[in-house]
Amino acid sequence: MAAKSDGAAVSVEDDNTPRSLSEPGIPAARPRCSAAGGQPFTLLDCCWVLCALLVFFSDGATDLWLAADYYLRGDYWWFGLTLVFVVVPSAVVQVLSFRWFVYDYSDLSGGDGAASGSGAAAAGAAGAAAAGDALSTKDGEQRGGSAAAGNAANVTPVYTSSGPPVTAGRVGAPQRCCSVCMWVFQTVLHVLQLGQVWRYIHALYLGAQSRWHSNGPRCHFHWQLMFESADITMLRLLEAFLKSAPQLVLQLSIMIHGNTVLPLQGLSASASLVSLAWMIASYQKVLRDSRDDKLPMSYKAVIAQMLWHFFTIGARTVAFALFASVFQLYFGIFIVSHWCVMTFWIIQGETDFCMSKWEEIIYNMVVGIIYIFCWFNVKEGPSRFRMTVYYSVTLAENVALTAAWYTYRGPHTSDSYALVVVCLVACSFALGTFFMLVYYCWLHPDGPVLGSQWGGCVDEGVVGAGGVAGVIDACLTPSQGSQTDMVITSPPRTLPRTKDTGEPVPGDRDRDSCLPVFQVRPSPSSSPALLHRTSSSSRAQEGPVIRIDLPRKRYPAWDAHFIDRRLRKTILLLEATSAVSPRIQYRSSMMGSKEVLEYETTV
């Protein structure tokens, strides 16, 4: 969830210049908003956003209503705790949301017309892409020339914040007034804790615009919609586990401690539980939609995942509430110990989500909070073993916490009532496990986990125009596939994970990737020159390429251009100024040693 770049070089070049097939970098074909790739905004997507707004309002409104009811009843202690778990997490999320707005909007609303930082870099990149030149940008220095372009004559220098400013015409009074109004409007919204509401409404607007406009503006709105959806899910997921999860445990503990259930208590607990399950499923859906190397998640799969987390989190929180109603001090010790162990486990797994080391550590600490309540995949590769270990530990903890409550419960709790509560915990966990199996066995986007290993991902076997046909190999698994320089995959499923040296990590595979892959080779009768011409002519129709001097992060991490807001500005500005939608291209791990050296000297 980084807000700024770490200084990685970004180069933009037009595809009209012929390039060889062995150039560094594997282009990640970005989802288009047309039939070429991306899925258009549908009525079902609109309903999903409206339901998300309903969940947001119901969760916050029921908590505030319950806090007011505690105050009127004279339960000031419960009133204070309930209000704290509403206000503090919401304020943290609003500060983060407003910080993102300031960074996104500051360069766009400059009154003197001087472009600085990433705004200047993006403007220069757009101009160079339109002229067919190659350039690269980096914060804090003047840079020119893409390492892959290798031609100094085509270099267009771009000045960033420390270089000479790019001057432009002064912004008129109406634009300045609109800018001031936007700042005031956003400030008031975030003070009123309604930043997420505005983002939801903005997402609906962008979705409608992407559906109604023609291909050019449609792609621009589609990019904005994806970026806005990513921001919403990150903010809401953070708020859910900082606010809804503690609130749910608190209200269940109050109900068990008092041996009575008020209607508002049940309503607040239910809204918090729905909010938690909703945000986990929504996060996974938006994350998959944002990545071109992953198949999108259907709404059937989203509902199955919601039910999975609804019942497992429900069982978990009831077990927490039972134990906390008897052992308040030991419950706090247990939560802190579990968080420390899970955070250490996550850090030891060497996740790769953020753009800097400290942001990665903070992210791992937040995920440690999530691991107190439910499973959350944060590492690429096979996750069956890790998921089995986590749910085995969770099941053992639930049994121990519930058994401790059953043994040391108060005398006012009857045996029949205690037996019903124990059965509720067991059945809820069993139902959650059932829906998890339903999701992975029938509704997983990459196909059934237990399905046949020989069912592959088949793509068209046409290499290029002019009658150059591809010869399809046998259905090879990744361990059986031969590594040749002329293998062309269409489209690439996943990019190899790379370390700082640019070398692929041996044996590191994505669990969610489709194992059998049909690979397309050029036919023996096809000459390299003909393949070069057909490939260059096909790429020339695709417009500018944004080359990012970083290895691509593997799922379940977000791509760098989603968490690095400087890259976002470059993409959106290129999308608005270029006639063709730009493509994203990350540094490849399959380049030669000379090219690796050229790339690493740019960082």
XYZ file of C-alpha atoms in Angstrom:
603
model
C 0.000 0.000 0.000
C 2.777 2.322 -0.886
C 1.884 5.828 -1.910
C 5.118 6.830 -3.621
C 7.713 5.305 -5.853
C 11.029 3.966 -4.681
C 12.790 5.531 -7.629
C 12.551 2.703 -10.134
C 13.089 3.823 -13.673
C 10.091 4.056 -15.949
C 10.547 4.162 -19.694
C 7.940 4.861 -22.322
C 8.467 3.974 -25.940
C 6.324 3.644 -29.010
C 5.930 0.309 -30.705
C 6.360 1.740 -34.172
C 10.137 1.235 -33.859
C 11.043 -2.366 -34.809
C 12.469 -4.432 -32.002
C 13.838 -7.939 -31.848
C 12.106 -10.880 -30.272
C 14.898 -11.330 -27.772
C 14.506 -7.902 -26.178
C 14.308 -7.813 -22.407
C 10.942 -7.648 -20.782
C 7.783 -9.619 -21.085
C 4.851 -7.386 -21.929
C 1.936 -7.820 -19.620
C -1.071 -7.401 -21.863
C -3.206 -5.078 -19.830
C -6.912 -5.719 -19.689
C -8.667 -3.715 -22.352
C -12.179 -2.418 -22.004
C -13.123 -3.811 -25.345
C -13.389 -7.323 -26.612
C -9.614 -7.571 -26.640
C -9.328 -8.351 -22.976
C -10.903 -6.454 -20.115
C -14.458 -7.033 -18.993
C -16.852 -4.079 -19.327
C -18.699 -2.605 -16.383
C -22.010 -4.440 -16.134
C -25.247 -3.989 -14.240
C -24.121 -6.763 -11.893
C -20.981 -4.785 -11.076
C -23.132 -1.747 -10.330
C -25.326 -3.778 -7.978
C -22.209 -5.109 -6.269
C -20.944 -1.583 -5.565
C -24.358 -0.524 -4.272
C -24.456 -3.556 -1.963
C -20.969 -2.663 -0.742
C -22.258 0.814 0.126
C -25.170 -0.768 1.994
C -22.797 -2.993 3.965
C -20.615 0.010 4.818
C -23.520 2.106 6.092
C -25.171 -0.752 7.976
C -21.949 -1.613 9.801
C -21.222 1.939 10.899
C -24.822 2.928 11.638
C -25.585 -0.103 13.832
C -22.414 0.452 15.864
C -23.224 4.117 16.477
C -26.841 3.280 17.295
C -25.708 0.646 19.792
C -23.237 3.074 21.366
C -26.020 5.614 21.838
C -28.217 2.916 23.372
C -25.475 2.007 25.867
C -25.168 5.666 26.805
C -28.908 6.020 27.379
C -28.917 2.858 29.502
C -26.090 4.181 31.638
C -23.540 1.547 30.501
C -20.796 4.102 30.047
C -18.001 1.531 29.981
C -19.588 -0.386 27.079
C -20.476 2.924 25.427
C -16.862 4.069 25.521
C -15.426 0.818 24.156
C -18.013 0.616 21.381
C -17.384 4.215 20.351
C -13.598 3.809 20.420
C -13.746 0.837 18.049
C -15.803 2.988 15.664
C -13.981 6.325 15.739
C -10.302 5.365 15.959
C -10.155 2.886 13.033
C -12.317 5.169 10.906
C -10.007 8.121 11.585
C -6.935 6.059 10.639
C -8.507 5.023 7.349
C -9.646 8.575 6.568
C -6.142 9.923 7.107
C -4.740 7.315 4.732
C -7.451 8.012 2.166
C -6.893 11.772 2.328
C -3.132 11.253 1.989
C -3.740 9.331 -1.229
C -6.020 12.108 -2.487
C -3.403 14.768 -1.723
C -0.743 12.872 -3.631
C -3.019 12.148 -6.593
C -4.504 15.619 -6.878
C -1.635 17.910 -5.853
C 0.201 17.921 -9.209
C -3.049 18.134 -11.149
C -4.146 21.299 -9.345
C -0.883 23.306 -9.467
C -1.752 26.949 -9.910
C 1.428 28.171 -11.607
C 1.438 25.492 -14.271
C 4.880 24.171 -13.316
C 4.908 20.418 -13.447
C 6.925 18.756 -10.738
C 7.746 15.241 -9.624
C 5.820 12.508 -11.225
C 3.443 14.881 -12.984
C 6.316 16.286 -15.035
C 7.628 12.823 -15.722
C 4.249 11.683 -16.933
C 3.803 14.723 -19.139
C 7.195 14.212 -20.699
C 6.461 10.546 -21.148
C 3.244 11.315 -22.968
C 4.994 13.721 -25.309
C 7.750 11.259 -26.077
C 5.310 8.455 -26.700
C 3.453 10.611 -29.188
C 6.701 11.482 -30.986
C 7.913 7.883 -31.130
C 10.948 8.445 -28.867
C 12.226 6.420 -25.931
C 12.861 7.828 -22.499
C 13.097 6.850 -18.872
C 12.394 8.818 -15.734
C 13.625 8.644 -12.186
C 13.069 10.876 -9.159
C 15.874 13.208 -8.214
C 17.925 13.191 -11.453
C 17.744 13.909 -15.167
C 17.660 10.684 -17.129
C 17.337 9.868 -20.787
C 17.398 6.746 -22.837
C 15.838 3.404 -22.215
C 18.258 0.600 -21.438
C 16.419 -1.648 -23.819
C 16.278 0.937 -26.590
C 20.039 1.219 -26.755
C 19.984 4.231 -29.074
C 21.187 7.552 -27.724
C 19.778 9.418 -30.689
C 16.253 8.583 -29.628
C 16.646 9.855 -26.070
C 14.305 12.553 -24.866
C 15.333 13.962 -21.463
C 12.660 14.393 -18.820
C 13.189 16.718 -15.896
C 11.751 15.703 -12.550
C 11.363 17.586 -9.306
C 15.031 18.488 -8.940
C 15.565 19.414 -12.602
C 14.391 22.384 -14.669
C 10.628 22.737 -14.428
C 8.385 22.107 -17.371
C 6.534 25.374 -17.796
C 3.041 25.678 -19.154
C 0.318 28.241 -19.403
C -1.096 29.580 -16.241
C -4.205 27.976 -14.968
C -7.202 30.215 -15.394
C -9.329 31.557 -12.598
C -12.192 29.081 -13.181
C -9.803 26.141 -12.943
C -8.233 27.559 -9.813
C -11.679 28.002 -8.275
C -12.629 24.428 -9.134
C -9.397 23.210 -7.603
C -10.066 25.070 -4.350
C -13.620 23.718 -4.252
C -12.358 20.170 -4.733
C -9.871 20.547 -1.867
C -12.563 21.932 0.422
C -15.027 19.239 -0.636
C -12.577 16.390 -0.023
C -11.485 17.845 3.306
C -15.064 18.093 4.550
C -15.829 14.579 3.327
C -12.880 13.047 5.157
C -13.568 15.029 8.330
C -17.117 13.616 8.252
C -15.609 10.120 7.817
C -17.166 9.725 4.373
C -14.070 9.300 2.239
C -14.958 5.719 1.296
C -18.490 6.767 0.359
C -17.127 9.259 -2.143
C -14.804 6.637 -3.570
C -17.706 4.216 -4.040
C -19.775 6.892 -5.793
C -16.786 7.819 -7.930
C -16.347 4.159 -8.881
C -19.981 4.016 -10.003
C -19.447 7.137 -12.114
C -16.281 5.739 -13.701
C -17.996 2.434 -14.402
C -20.905 4.160 -16.106
C -18.525 6.322 -18.164
C -16.463 3.317 -19.214
C -19.622 1.621 -20.445
C -21.161 4.568 -22.302
C -18.122 6.008 -24.071
C -16.335 4.833 -27.192
C -13.160 2.771 -27.173
C -10.673 5.605 -26.516
C -12.308 7.301 -23.485
C -13.671 3.939 -22.374
C -10.175 2.571 -21.753
C -9.205 5.699 -19.834
C -12.215 5.381 -17.535
C -11.556 1.653 -17.222
C -8.041 2.320 -15.903
C -9.401 4.881 -13.435
C -12.084 2.450 -12.326
C -9.524 -0.287 -11.635
C -7.321 2.083 -9.646
C -10.278 3.413 -7.647
C -11.533 -0.108 -6.933
C -8.082 -1.117 -5.685
C -7.992 1.875 -3.319
C -11.469 1.136 -1.979
C -10.760 -2.520 -1.259
C -7.466 -1.746 0.489
C -9.060 0.915 2.671
C -12.151 -1.101 3.491
C -10.174 -4.264 4.263
C -7.992 -2.313 6.682
C -11.043 -0.733 8.303
C -12.869 -4.060 8.545
C -10.144 -5.717 10.600
C -9.410 -2.625 12.691
C -13.074 -1.859 13.417
C -15.518 -4.648 12.558
C -13.481 -7.558 13.924
C -12.803 -6.061 17.407
C -16.366 -4.747 17.508
C -17.726 -8.209 16.800
C -15.678 -9.803 19.594
C -16.645 -7.015 22.001
C -20.388 -7.293 21.400
C -20.363 -11.096 21.606
C -18.438 -10.893 24.894
C -20.974 -8.422 26.295
C -23.847 -10.696 25.292
C -22.256 -13.771 26.857
C -21.161 -11.903 29.976
C -24.637 -10.490 30.552
C -26.397 -13.722 29.506
C -28.834 -11.598 27.488
C -28.994 -10.544 23.862
C -30.357 -7.127 22.979
C -31.743 -6.684 19.443
C -29.242 -3.923 18.710
C -26.371 -6.098 19.907
C -27.343 -8.897 17.564
C -27.820 -6.440 14.702
C -24.422 -4.821 15.277
C -22.623 -8.168 15.548
C -24.311 -9.471 12.395
C -23.402 -6.331 10.424
C -19.783 -6.571 11.559
C -19.565 -10.231 10.560
C -21.082 -9.568 7.133
C -18.686 -6.649 6.625
C -15.668 -8.847 7.371
C -16.720 -11.661 5.042
C -17.754 -9.200 2.320
C -14.470 -7.292 2.299
C -12.268 -10.389 2.129
C -14.202 -11.723 -0.867
C -14.351 -8.289 -2.508
C -10.606 -7.804 -2.046
C -9.843 -11.125 -3.735
C -12.153 -10.315 -6.640
C -10.684 -6.873 -7.323
C -7.146 -8.229 -6.982
C -7.812 -10.917 -9.582
C -9.568 -8.456 -11.874
C -6.522 -6.188 -11.752
C -4.091 -8.864 -12.940
C -3.962 -9.979 -16.548
C -2.148 -13.194 -15.588
C -5.108 -14.404 -13.511
C -8.600 -15.354 -14.536
C -11.341 -13.134 -13.051
C -13.474 -14.394 -10.201
C -17.148 -14.971 -10.919
C -19.808 -13.743 -8.541
C -20.710 -17.337 -7.697
C -17.154 -17.813 -6.484
C -17.343 -14.528 -4.560
C -20.504 -15.633 -2.764
C -18.947 -19.006 -1.934
C -15.898 -17.251 -0.527
C -18.131 -14.919 1.492
C -19.943 -17.869 3.050
C -16.621 -19.600 3.711
C -15.275 -16.619 5.662
C -18.646 -15.785 7.216
C -18.879 -19.122 9.020
C -15.183 -19.561 9.864
C -14.902 -16.029 11.253
C -18.204 -16.524 13.058
C -16.927 -19.653 14.795
C -13.652 -17.930 15.595
C -15.216 -14.833 17.132
C -17.740 -16.822 19.182
C -14.873 -18.875 20.621
C -13.029 -15.635 21.405
C -16.090 -14.142 23.088
C -16.701 -17.253 25.176
C -13.139 -17.290 26.472
C -13.023 -13.518 27.012
C -16.214 -13.593 29.094
C -14.389 -15.710 31.695
C -10.661 -14.963 31.257
C -10.294 -11.322 30.287
C -6.578 -11.016 31.071
C -5.604 -14.343 29.535
C -7.607 -13.501 26.435
C -5.509 -10.383 25.893
C -2.316 -12.395 26.348
C -3.588 -15.021 23.918
C -4.440 -12.421 21.218
C -1.065 -10.684 21.471
C 0.800 -14.004 21.408
C -1.163 -15.253 18.402
C -0.542 -11.980 16.545
C 3.206 -12.106 17.235
C 3.492 -15.711 16.054
C 1.483 -15.083 12.888
C 3.367 -11.873 12.079
C 6.692 -13.670 12.487
C 5.414 -16.477 10.244
C 4.409 -13.971 7.568
C 7.708 -12.056 7.729
C 9.646 -15.316 7.583
C 7.783 -16.148 4.368
C 9.372 -13.086 2.681
C 6.283 -11.481 1.181
C 6.618 -9.043 -1.707
C 3.724 -6.590 -1.617
C 5.060 -3.094 -0.994
C 7.685 -0.863 -2.592
C 9.956 -0.503 0.449
C 11.182 -2.658 3.326
C 9.474 -0.711 6.114
C 6.156 -0.588 4.303
C 6.447 -4.356 3.847
C 6.965 -4.838 7.590
C 3.964 -2.635 8.429
C 1.898 -4.536 5.896
C 2.937 -7.847 7.480
C 1.904 -6.541 10.899
C -1.535 -5.627 9.540
C -1.868 -9.046 7.929
C -0.949 -10.533 11.316
C -4.125 -8.910 12.669
C -6.102 -10.513 9.852
C -4.585 -13.894 10.702
C -6.091 -13.638 14.176
C -9.499 -14.150 12.578
C -9.152 -15.840 9.196
C -6.868 -17.130 6.448
C -5.393 -14.602 4.026
C -3.018 -15.704 1.293
C 0.022 -13.411 1.061
C 2.646 -15.556 -0.629
C 2.931 -16.943 -4.107
C 3.255 -20.649 -4.695
C 1.283 -23.658 -3.436
C -0.869 -22.665 -0.471
C -2.461 -26.002 0.447
C 0.140 -26.867 3.067
C 0.131 -23.390 4.608
C -3.667 -23.270 4.632
C -3.853 -26.716 6.220
C -1.411 -25.683 8.932
C -3.312 -22.475 9.628
C -6.736 -24.089 9.880
C -5.359 -26.932 11.996
C -3.978 -24.384 14.461
C -7.229 -22.425 14.315
C -9.319 -25.519 14.979
C -7.136 -26.492 17.940
C -7.401 -22.975 19.381
C -11.171 -22.876 18.936
C -11.535 -26.220 20.700
C -9.249 -25.140 23.562
C -10.961 -21.765 24.058
C -14.457 -23.253 23.960
C -13.488 -26.111 26.288
C -11.968 -23.660 28.783
C -15.182 -21.630 28.808
C -17.344 -24.739 29.158
C -15.260 -25.920 32.115
C -15.041 -22.605 33.996
C -18.314 -20.961 32.985
C -20.410 -19.221 35.593
C -23.199 -20.901 37.555
C -25.868 -18.871 35.791
C -25.153 -20.688 32.521
C -27.162 -23.890 32.207
C -25.769 -27.068 30.691
C -28.265 -27.043 27.849
C -27.365 -23.471 26.929
C -23.648 -24.259 27.062
C -24.127 -27.335 24.886
C -26.003 -25.295 22.276
C -23.201 -22.726 22.171
C -20.550 -25.423 21.768
C -22.526 -27.006 18.923
C -22.891 -23.572 17.318
C -19.110 -23.101 17.229
C -18.527 -26.587 15.826
C -21.247 -26.366 13.165
C -20.186 -22.890 12.078
C -16.587 -23.999 11.560
C -17.758 -27.120 9.707
C -19.966 -25.037 7.385
C -17.106 -22.665 6.675
C -14.863 -25.596 5.782
C -17.600 -26.981 3.534
C -17.929 -23.734 1.553
C -14.153 -23.515 1.310
C -14.120 -26.952 -0.337
C -16.975 -25.897 -2.615
C -14.972 -22.869 -3.710
C -11.760 -24.770 -4.422
C -13.369 -27.873 -5.923
C -15.970 -26.256 -8.187
C -15.800 -22.456 -8.306
C -12.110 -21.558 -8.308
C -11.317 -19.249 -11.263
C -8.433 -21.447 -12.421
C -10.587 -24.566 -12.410
C -11.188 -27.348 -9.891
C -8.185 -28.052 -7.708
C -8.951 -31.777 -7.756
C -9.648 -31.838 -11.497
C -7.660 -33.611 -14.136
C -4.069 -32.424 -14.465
C -4.284 -32.799 -18.222
C -6.978 -30.184 -18.729
C -4.987 -27.254 -20.025
C -5.344 -23.616 -20.957
C -5.749 -23.497 -24.710
C -5.121 -20.312 -26.660
C -5.113 -19.630 -30.326
C -2.066 -21.028 -32.072
C -1.590 -18.240 -34.589
C 1.744 -16.463 -34.275
C 1.251 -13.643 -36.719
C -0.129 -12.550 -40.055
C 1.119 -13.675 -43.439
C 0.288 -17.326 -42.922
C 2.822 -17.887 -40.125
C 1.159 -20.622 -38.115
C 2.335 -22.082 -34.831
C 2.869 -25.713 -34.067
C 1.297 -26.681 -30.773
C 3.420 -28.815 -28.499
C 2.068 -31.604 -26.351
C 0.230 -30.560 -23.228
C 3.283 -29.974 -21.087
C 3.394 -29.417 -17.372
C 5.793 -26.691 -16.158
C 8.322 -29.301 -15.042
C 8.275 -30.959 -18.465
C 8.363 -27.865 -20.643
C 11.567 -27.262 -22.515
C 13.214 -23.863 -22.231
C 14.033 -22.418 -25.644
C 14.636 -18.863 -26.740
C 12.040 -18.921 -29.501
C 9.080 -20.156 -27.455
C 6.176 -17.713 -27.674
C 3.334 -17.988 -25.214
C 0.026 -16.337 -25.976
C -0.839 -14.797 -23.615
C 1.785 -15.185 -20.816
C 0.104 -16.678 -17.771
C 2.509 -15.562 -15.051
C 5.861 -13.874 -14.917
C 8.744 -15.621 -13.094
C 9.547 -14.355 -9.645
C 12.957 -12.668 -9.639
C 15.394 -11.645 -6.973
C 17.693 -8.629 -7.088
C 19.996 -10.405 -9.523
C 17.204 -10.807 -12.031
C 17.438 -14.607 -11.941
C 14.320 -16.754 -11.564
C 13.818 -18.523 -8.279
C 14.156 -22.264 -8.975
C 11.123 -24.355 -8.178
C 9.012 -21.339 -7.258
C 5.650 -21.725 -8.954
C 2.296 -20.101 -8.460
C -0.262 -22.399 -7.027
C -3.057 -20.666 -8.869
C -1.390 -20.900 -12.269
C -2.847 -23.372 -14.691
C -0.428 -26.316 -14.684
C -0.807 -27.682 -18.219
C 0.115 -24.954 -20.733
C 0.005 -25.243 -24.521
C 3.080 -23.530 -25.881
C 3.213 -22.209 -29.428
C 6.475 -22.464 -31.369
C 7.239 -20.917 -34.728
C 7.083 -23.532 -37.440
C 10.421 -24.786 -38.841
C 9.650 -23.152 -42.200
C 9.382 -19.741 -40.589
C 12.523 -17.656 -40.693
C 13.490 -15.380 -37.773
C 13.312 -12.369 -40.085
C 9.732 -13.135 -41.025
C 8.812 -13.656 -37.392
C 10.492 -10.370 -36.550
C 8.529 -8.467 -39.197
C 5.194 -9.995 -38.272
C 5.778 -9.454 -34.550
C 6.834 -5.833 -35.082
C 3.899 -5.101 -37.371
C 1.450 -6.584 -34.873
C 2.956 -4.651 -31.983
C 2.974 -1.419 -33.966
C -0.806 -1.387 -33.767
C -0.751 -1.494 -29.972
C 0.643 1.958 -29.232
C 3.122 3.011 -26.522
C 4.666 0.606 -24.039
C 5.369 1.667 -20.448
C 8.489 -0.218 -19.427
C 8.946 -0.491 -15.648
C 12.447 -1.262 -14.413
C 11.249 -3.728 -11.782
C 10.537 -7.448 -11.825
C 6.830 -8.037 -11.793
C 5.309 -8.977 -8.457
C 3.599 -12.326 -8.480
C 0.091 -13.061 -7.308
C -1.292 -12.520 -4.664
C 0.599 -9.225 -4.662
C -0.678 -6.151 -6.476
C 1.199 -5.027 -9.545
C 3.571 -2.111 -8.970
C 1.462 0.233 -11.107
C -1.448 -0.292 -8.695
C 0.432 0.496 -5.474
C 2.886 3.041 -6.877
C 0.925 6.211 -7.436
C 3.616 7.800 -9.594
C 3.157 5.008 -12.110
C -0.592 5.528 -11.944
C -0.218 9.148 -13.006
C 1.999 8.175 -15.908
C -0.452 5.539 -17.109
C -3.508 7.766 -16.828
C -1.831 10.673 -18.596
C -0.623 8.431 -21.406
C -4.093 6.924 -21.636
C -5.593 10.392 -22.024
C -3.064 11.669 -24.584
C -2.426 8.554 -26.683
C -4.798 7.322 -29.355
C -4.057 3.707 -28.394
C -4.140 2.252 -24.906
C -0.586 1.826 -23.522
C 0.747 -1.554 -22.475
C 2.648 -2.332 -19.288
C 5.967 -4.148 -19.535
C 8.016 -5.231 -16.519
C 11.650 -6.244 -16.412
C 12.116 -9.812 -17.539
C 14.076 -12.465 -15.674
C 14.914 -14.192 -18.985
C 17.301 -11.516 -20.291
C 21.016 -11.844 -20.860
C 23.733 -10.843 -18.402
C 24.566 -7.655 -20.335
C 20.948 -6.549 -20.341
C 20.614 -7.309 -16.629
C 23.605 -5.057 -15.961
C 22.101 -2.278 -18.071
C 18.819 -2.485 -16.186
C 20.351 -2.605 -12.727
C 22.507 0.452 -13.370
C 19.342 2.497 -13.905
C 17.991 1.904 -10.384
